[in-house]
Coordinates of C-alpha atoms and ligand atoms in Angstrom, one line a residue:
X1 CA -169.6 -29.4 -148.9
X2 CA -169.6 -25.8 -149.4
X3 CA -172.5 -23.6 -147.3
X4 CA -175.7 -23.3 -148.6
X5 CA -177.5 -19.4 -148.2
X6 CA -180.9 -19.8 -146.7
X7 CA -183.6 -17.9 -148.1
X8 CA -184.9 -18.4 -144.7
X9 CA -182.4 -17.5 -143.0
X10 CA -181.7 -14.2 -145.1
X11 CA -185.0 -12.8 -143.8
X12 CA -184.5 -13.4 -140.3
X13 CA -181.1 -11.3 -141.0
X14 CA -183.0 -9.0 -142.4
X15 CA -185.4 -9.0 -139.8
X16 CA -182.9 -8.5 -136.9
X17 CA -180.7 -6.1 -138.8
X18 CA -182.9 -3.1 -138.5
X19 CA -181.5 -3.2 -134.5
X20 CA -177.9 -2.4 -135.5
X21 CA -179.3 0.9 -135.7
X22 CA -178.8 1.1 -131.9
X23 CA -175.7 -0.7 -130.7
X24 CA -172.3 0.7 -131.8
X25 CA -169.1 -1.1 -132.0
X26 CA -166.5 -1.7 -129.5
X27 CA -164.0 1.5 -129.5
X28 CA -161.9 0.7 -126.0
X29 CA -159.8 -1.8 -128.4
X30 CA -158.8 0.8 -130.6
X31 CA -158.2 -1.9 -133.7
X32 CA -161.9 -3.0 -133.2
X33 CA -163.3 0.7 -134.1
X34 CA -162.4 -0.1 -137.9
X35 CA -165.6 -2.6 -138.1
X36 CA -168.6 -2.0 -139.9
X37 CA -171.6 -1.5 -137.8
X38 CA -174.3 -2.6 -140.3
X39 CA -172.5 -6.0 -140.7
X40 CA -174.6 -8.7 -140.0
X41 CA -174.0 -12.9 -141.0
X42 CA -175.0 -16.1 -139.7
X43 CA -174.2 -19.7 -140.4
X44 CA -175.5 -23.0 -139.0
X45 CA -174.0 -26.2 -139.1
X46 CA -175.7 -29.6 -138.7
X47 CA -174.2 -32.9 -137.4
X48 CA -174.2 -34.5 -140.7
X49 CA -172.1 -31.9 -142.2
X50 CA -174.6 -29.8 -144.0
X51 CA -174.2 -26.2 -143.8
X52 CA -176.7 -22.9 -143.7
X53 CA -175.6 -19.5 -143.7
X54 CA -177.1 -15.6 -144.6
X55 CA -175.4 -12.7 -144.8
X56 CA -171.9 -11.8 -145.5
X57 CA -170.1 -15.4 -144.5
X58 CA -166.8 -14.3 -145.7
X59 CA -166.0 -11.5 -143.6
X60 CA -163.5 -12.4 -140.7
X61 CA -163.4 -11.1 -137.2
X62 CA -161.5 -12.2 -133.7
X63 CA -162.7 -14.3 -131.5
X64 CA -162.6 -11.7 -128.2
X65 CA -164.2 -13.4 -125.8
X66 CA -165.4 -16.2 -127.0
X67 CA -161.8 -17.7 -126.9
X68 CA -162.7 -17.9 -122.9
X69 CA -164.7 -21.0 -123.8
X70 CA -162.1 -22.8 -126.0
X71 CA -159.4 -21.9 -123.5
X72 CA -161.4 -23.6 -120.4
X73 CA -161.7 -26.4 -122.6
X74 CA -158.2 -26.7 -123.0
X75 CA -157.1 -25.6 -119.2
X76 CA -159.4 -28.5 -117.9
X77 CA -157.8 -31.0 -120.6
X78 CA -154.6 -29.9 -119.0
X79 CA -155.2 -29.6 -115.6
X80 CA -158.1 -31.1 -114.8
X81 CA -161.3 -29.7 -113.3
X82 CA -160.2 -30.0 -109.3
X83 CA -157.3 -28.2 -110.1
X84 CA -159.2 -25.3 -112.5
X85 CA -162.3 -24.6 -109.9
X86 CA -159.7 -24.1 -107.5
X87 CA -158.2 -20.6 -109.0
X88 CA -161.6 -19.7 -110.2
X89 CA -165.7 -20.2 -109.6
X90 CA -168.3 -21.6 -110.8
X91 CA -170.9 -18.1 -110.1
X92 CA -172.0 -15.9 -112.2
X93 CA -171.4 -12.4 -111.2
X94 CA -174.1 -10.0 -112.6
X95 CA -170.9 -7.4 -113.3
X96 CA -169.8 -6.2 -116.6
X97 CA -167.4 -8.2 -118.4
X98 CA -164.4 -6.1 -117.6
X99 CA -165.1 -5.5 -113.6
X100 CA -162.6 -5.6 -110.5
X101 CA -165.0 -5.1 -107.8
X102 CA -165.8 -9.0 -106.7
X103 CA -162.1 -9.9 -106.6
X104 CA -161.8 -7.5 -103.8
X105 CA -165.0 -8.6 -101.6
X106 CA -164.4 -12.5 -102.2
X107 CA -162.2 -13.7 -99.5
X108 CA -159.5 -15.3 -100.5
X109 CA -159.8 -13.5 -103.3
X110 CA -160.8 -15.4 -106.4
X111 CA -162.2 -14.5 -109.9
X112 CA -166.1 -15.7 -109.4
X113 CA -166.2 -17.7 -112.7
X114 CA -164.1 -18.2 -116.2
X115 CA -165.8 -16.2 -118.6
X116 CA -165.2 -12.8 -116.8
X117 CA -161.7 -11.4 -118.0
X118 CA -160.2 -12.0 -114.5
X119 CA -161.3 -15.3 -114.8
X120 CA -160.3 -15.6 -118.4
X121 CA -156.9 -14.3 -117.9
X122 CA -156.5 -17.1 -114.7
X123 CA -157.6 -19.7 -117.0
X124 CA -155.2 -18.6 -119.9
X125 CA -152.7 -18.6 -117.0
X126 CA -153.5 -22.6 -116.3
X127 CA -152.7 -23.3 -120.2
X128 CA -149.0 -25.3 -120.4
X129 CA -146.3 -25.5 -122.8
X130 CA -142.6 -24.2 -122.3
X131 CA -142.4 -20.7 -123.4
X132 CA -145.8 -18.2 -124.3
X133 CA -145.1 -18.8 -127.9
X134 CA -145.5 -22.7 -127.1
X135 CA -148.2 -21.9 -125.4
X136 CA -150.1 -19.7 -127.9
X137 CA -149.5 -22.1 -130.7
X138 CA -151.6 -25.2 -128.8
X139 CA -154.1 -22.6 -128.4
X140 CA -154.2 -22.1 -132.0
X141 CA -154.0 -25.7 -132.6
X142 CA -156.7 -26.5 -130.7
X143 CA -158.8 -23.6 -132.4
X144 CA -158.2 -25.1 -135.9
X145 CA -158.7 -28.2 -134.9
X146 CA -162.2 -27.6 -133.1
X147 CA -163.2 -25.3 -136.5
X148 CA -161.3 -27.9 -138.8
X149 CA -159.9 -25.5 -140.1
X150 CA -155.8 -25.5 -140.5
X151 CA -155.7 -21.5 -142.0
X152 CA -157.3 -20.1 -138.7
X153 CA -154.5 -17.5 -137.7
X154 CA -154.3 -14.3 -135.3
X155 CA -154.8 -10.7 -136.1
X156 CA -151.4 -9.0 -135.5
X157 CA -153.0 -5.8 -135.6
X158 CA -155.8 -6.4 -133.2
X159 CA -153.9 -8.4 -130.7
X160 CA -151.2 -5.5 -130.3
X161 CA -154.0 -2.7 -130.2
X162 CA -155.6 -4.4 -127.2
X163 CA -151.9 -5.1 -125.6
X164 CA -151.3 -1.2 -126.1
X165 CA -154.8 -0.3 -124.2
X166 CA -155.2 -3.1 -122.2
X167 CA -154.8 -1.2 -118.7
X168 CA -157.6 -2.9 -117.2
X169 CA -156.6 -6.3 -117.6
X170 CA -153.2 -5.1 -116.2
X171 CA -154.7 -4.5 -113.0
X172 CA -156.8 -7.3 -112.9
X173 CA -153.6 -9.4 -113.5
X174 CA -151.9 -7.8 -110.9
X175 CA -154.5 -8.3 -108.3
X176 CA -154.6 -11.4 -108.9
X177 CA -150.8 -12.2 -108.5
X178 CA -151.0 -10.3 -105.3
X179 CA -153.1 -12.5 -103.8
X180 CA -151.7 -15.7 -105.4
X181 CA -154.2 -16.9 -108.4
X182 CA -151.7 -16.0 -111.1
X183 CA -147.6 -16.3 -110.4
X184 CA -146.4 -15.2 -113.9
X185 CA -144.6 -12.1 -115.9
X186 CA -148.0 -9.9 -115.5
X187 CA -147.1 -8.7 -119.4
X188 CA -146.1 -12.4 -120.9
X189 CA -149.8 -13.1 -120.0
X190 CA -151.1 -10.4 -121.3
X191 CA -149.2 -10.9 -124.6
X192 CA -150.7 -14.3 -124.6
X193 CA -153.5 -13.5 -123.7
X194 CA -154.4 -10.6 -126.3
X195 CA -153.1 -12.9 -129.2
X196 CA -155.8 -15.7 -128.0
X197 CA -158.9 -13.0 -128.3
X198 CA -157.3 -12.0 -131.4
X199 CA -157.4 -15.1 -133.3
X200 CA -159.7 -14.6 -136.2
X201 CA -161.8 -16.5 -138.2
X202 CA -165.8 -16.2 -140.2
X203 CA -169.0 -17.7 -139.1
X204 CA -168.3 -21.0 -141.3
X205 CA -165.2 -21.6 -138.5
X206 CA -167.3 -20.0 -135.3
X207 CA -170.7 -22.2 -136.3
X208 CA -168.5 -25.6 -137.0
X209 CA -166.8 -25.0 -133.4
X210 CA -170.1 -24.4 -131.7
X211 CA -171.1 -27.9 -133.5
X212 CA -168.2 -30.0 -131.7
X213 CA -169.4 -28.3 -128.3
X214 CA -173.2 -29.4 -129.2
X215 CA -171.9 -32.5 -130.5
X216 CA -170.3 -33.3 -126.7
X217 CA -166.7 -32.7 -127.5
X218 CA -166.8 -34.9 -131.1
X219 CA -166.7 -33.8 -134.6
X220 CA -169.5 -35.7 -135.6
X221 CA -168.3 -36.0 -139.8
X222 CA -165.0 -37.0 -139.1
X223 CA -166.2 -39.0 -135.5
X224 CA -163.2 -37.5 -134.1
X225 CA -163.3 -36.9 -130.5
X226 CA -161.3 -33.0 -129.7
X227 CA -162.3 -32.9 -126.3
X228 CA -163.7 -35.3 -123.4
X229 CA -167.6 -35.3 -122.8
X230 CA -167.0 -33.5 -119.6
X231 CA -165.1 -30.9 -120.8
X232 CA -167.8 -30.0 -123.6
X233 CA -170.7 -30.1 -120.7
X234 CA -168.6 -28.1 -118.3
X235 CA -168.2 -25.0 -121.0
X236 CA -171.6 -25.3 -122.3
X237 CA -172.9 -24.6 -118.7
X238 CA -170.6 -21.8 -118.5
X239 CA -171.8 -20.6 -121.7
X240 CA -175.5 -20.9 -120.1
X241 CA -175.3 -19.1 -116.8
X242 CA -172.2 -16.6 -117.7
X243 CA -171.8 -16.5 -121.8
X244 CA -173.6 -13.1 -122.4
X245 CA -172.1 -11.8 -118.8
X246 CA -174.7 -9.4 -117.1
X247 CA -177.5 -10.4 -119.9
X248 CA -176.7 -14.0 -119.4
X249 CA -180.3 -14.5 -117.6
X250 CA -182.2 -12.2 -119.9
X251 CA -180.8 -14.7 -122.6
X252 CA -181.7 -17.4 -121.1
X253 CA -185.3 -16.4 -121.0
X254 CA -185.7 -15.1 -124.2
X255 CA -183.1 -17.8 -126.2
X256 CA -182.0 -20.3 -123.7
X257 CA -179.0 -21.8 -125.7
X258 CA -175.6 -22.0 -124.4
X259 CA -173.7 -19.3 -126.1
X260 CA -170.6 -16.8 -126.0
X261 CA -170.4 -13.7 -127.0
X262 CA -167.1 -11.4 -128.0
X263 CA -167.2 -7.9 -128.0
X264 CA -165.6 -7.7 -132.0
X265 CA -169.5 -9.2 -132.3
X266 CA -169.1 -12.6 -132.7
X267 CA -171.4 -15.3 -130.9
X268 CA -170.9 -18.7 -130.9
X269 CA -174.1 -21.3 -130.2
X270 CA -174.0 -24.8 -129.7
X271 CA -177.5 -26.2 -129.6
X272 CA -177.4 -29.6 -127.6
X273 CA -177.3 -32.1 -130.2
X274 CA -178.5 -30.2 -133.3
X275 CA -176.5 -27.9 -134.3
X276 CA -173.4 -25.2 -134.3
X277 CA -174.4 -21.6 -135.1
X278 CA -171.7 -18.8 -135.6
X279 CA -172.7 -15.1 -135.7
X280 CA -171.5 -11.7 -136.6
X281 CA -172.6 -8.6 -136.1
X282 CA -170.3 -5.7 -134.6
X283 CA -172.4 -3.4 -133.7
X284 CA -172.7 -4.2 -129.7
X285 CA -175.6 -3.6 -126.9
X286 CA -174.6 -1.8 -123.8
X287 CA -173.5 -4.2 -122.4
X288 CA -170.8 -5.8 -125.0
X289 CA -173.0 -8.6 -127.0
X290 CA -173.7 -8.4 -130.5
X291 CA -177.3 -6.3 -130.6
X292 CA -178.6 -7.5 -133.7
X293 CA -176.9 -11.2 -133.1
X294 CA -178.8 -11.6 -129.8
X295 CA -181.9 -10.4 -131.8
X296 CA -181.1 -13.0 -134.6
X297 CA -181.1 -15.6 -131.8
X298 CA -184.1 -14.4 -130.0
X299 CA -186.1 -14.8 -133.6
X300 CA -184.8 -18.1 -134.4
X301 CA -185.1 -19.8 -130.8
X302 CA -189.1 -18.7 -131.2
X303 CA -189.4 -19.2 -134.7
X304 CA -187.8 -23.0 -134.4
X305 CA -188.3 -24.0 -130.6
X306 CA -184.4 -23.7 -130.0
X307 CA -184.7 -23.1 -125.8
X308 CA -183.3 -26.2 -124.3
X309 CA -185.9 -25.0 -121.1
Ligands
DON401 O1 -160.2 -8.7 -122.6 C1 -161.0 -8.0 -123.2 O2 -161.5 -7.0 -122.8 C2 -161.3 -8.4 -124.6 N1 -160.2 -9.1 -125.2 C3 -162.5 -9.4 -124.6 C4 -163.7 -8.9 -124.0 C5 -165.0 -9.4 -124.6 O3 -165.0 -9.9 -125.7 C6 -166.2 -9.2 -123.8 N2 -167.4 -9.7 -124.6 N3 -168.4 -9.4 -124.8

């Protein structure tokens, strides 16, 4: 059933459009700087397959971070939760998303949770298959199988402009293999890792994804289960107390959804039951989240009683 655009819907867009005014996009991926700050879309998808949207659906954008969710799905699918929590924690950290500082002061050292990119890039670690190009494709897999959708690919460009400039995440890397949470080729992980935040895809894909989350782990058309129940809740708590990093409890006060947010401007919501929601809008707050997506949100948790608190 193809996506039907809300009247509704359009004027909440509308509404929180006027803040893209004060965000700007992300420039320390050098690819990313291309995007168009005024860019704002939304679409919502519903457990019996029916489909709302506003804005620009069709335009595409990668993942970022929000592939630190779908990744943690498929690390504890792998290896199991005992063996996940181990390498990384459950706290938020109040840090920005990119920060080095709480791997030094935790003893042993260990990233504090999986949605930071030291955490992230530990967790990408954890994901098997024989070779990174075996491992990258069940990542892909696993993304178009979550957003039903078989044509979800990578941006080549993106994923080698973040590989190029990606200095930060080098260090975090090898800070971590010092002290023993990673123990592979510091660059093959990078590779793999930019590739994963570089897989792209519109808000049809994002929103359908968030569904399976709010749906517990099962695509509730096809009744296929992608993930175990466990897995679903364990990333949707993530997504509650670390999806919008240092903002996470502002969010929760003034949305209270579990969500993830990407610094290309994507955010991905999985409303408990009711629906999938996939947003973007590049133009990014101070901290990294989507300005006029998290205003978006604000308006529609208010407007329709969204908080789960
Ligand atoms: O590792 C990075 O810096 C990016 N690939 C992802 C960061 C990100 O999306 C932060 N989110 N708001």
């Amino acid at each position: 059933m193809p996506c039907q655009s809300s009247e509704k819907l359009n004027e909440v867009v509308i509404e929180a459009k006027k803040f893209t005014k004060y965000g700007k996009v992300a420039d320390y991926i050098p690819a990313l700087k291309k995007a168009n700050p005024n860019d704002l879309s939304v679409a919502i998808y519903q457990p019996d397959g029916t489909c709302i949207s506003a804005g620009d659906i069709k335009k595409k954008f990668t993942l970022q971070s929000i592939s630190k969710v779908i990744t943690l799905a498929l690390a504890l699918i792998d290896c199991g939760e005992k063996f996940v929590f181990k390498k990384v924690g459950y706290e938020p950290t109040g840090d920005p998303f990119n920060s080095i500082v709480k791997l030094e002061l935790n003893n042993p050292s260990k990233p504090l949770n999986p949605m930071i990119n030291a955490g992230a890039l530990a967790v990408t670690h954890m994901i098997k298959g024989h070779s990174i190009e075996d491992r990258f494709i069940r990542i892909l897999t696993f993304v178009q199988e979550l957003a039903g959708n078989s044509n979800v690919a990578y941006s080549q460009e993106v994923a080698k402009s973040e590989f190029e400039s990606s200095f930060l995440n080098r260090s975090l890397c090898y800070f971590m293999k010092q002290h023993g949470i990673i123990n592979e080729d510091v660059e093959e992980l990078l590779d793999l890792y930019t590739k994963q935040c570089a897989i792209e895809m519109d808000c049809l894909d994002l929103a359908r994804i968030g569904l399976v989350f709010a749906m517990n782990g099962v695509e509730p058309t096809t009744k296929k289960r992608i993930m175990p129940a466990e897995v679903a809740r364990i990333c949707k708590t993530f997504m509650v107390t670390c999806g919008m990093y240092n903002a996470s409890g502002e969010f929760a006060v003034r949305v209270g959804i579990p969500a993830k947010s990407g610094v290309s401007g994507g955010i991905i919501g999985a409303i408990p039951h009711r629906f999938g929601l996939g947003i973007f809008g590049p133009a990014l707050d101070e901290k990294g989240n989507s300005i006029a997506g998290l205003k978006l949100l604000e308006i529609l948790s208010t407007k329709y009683s969204l908080s789960m608190f």
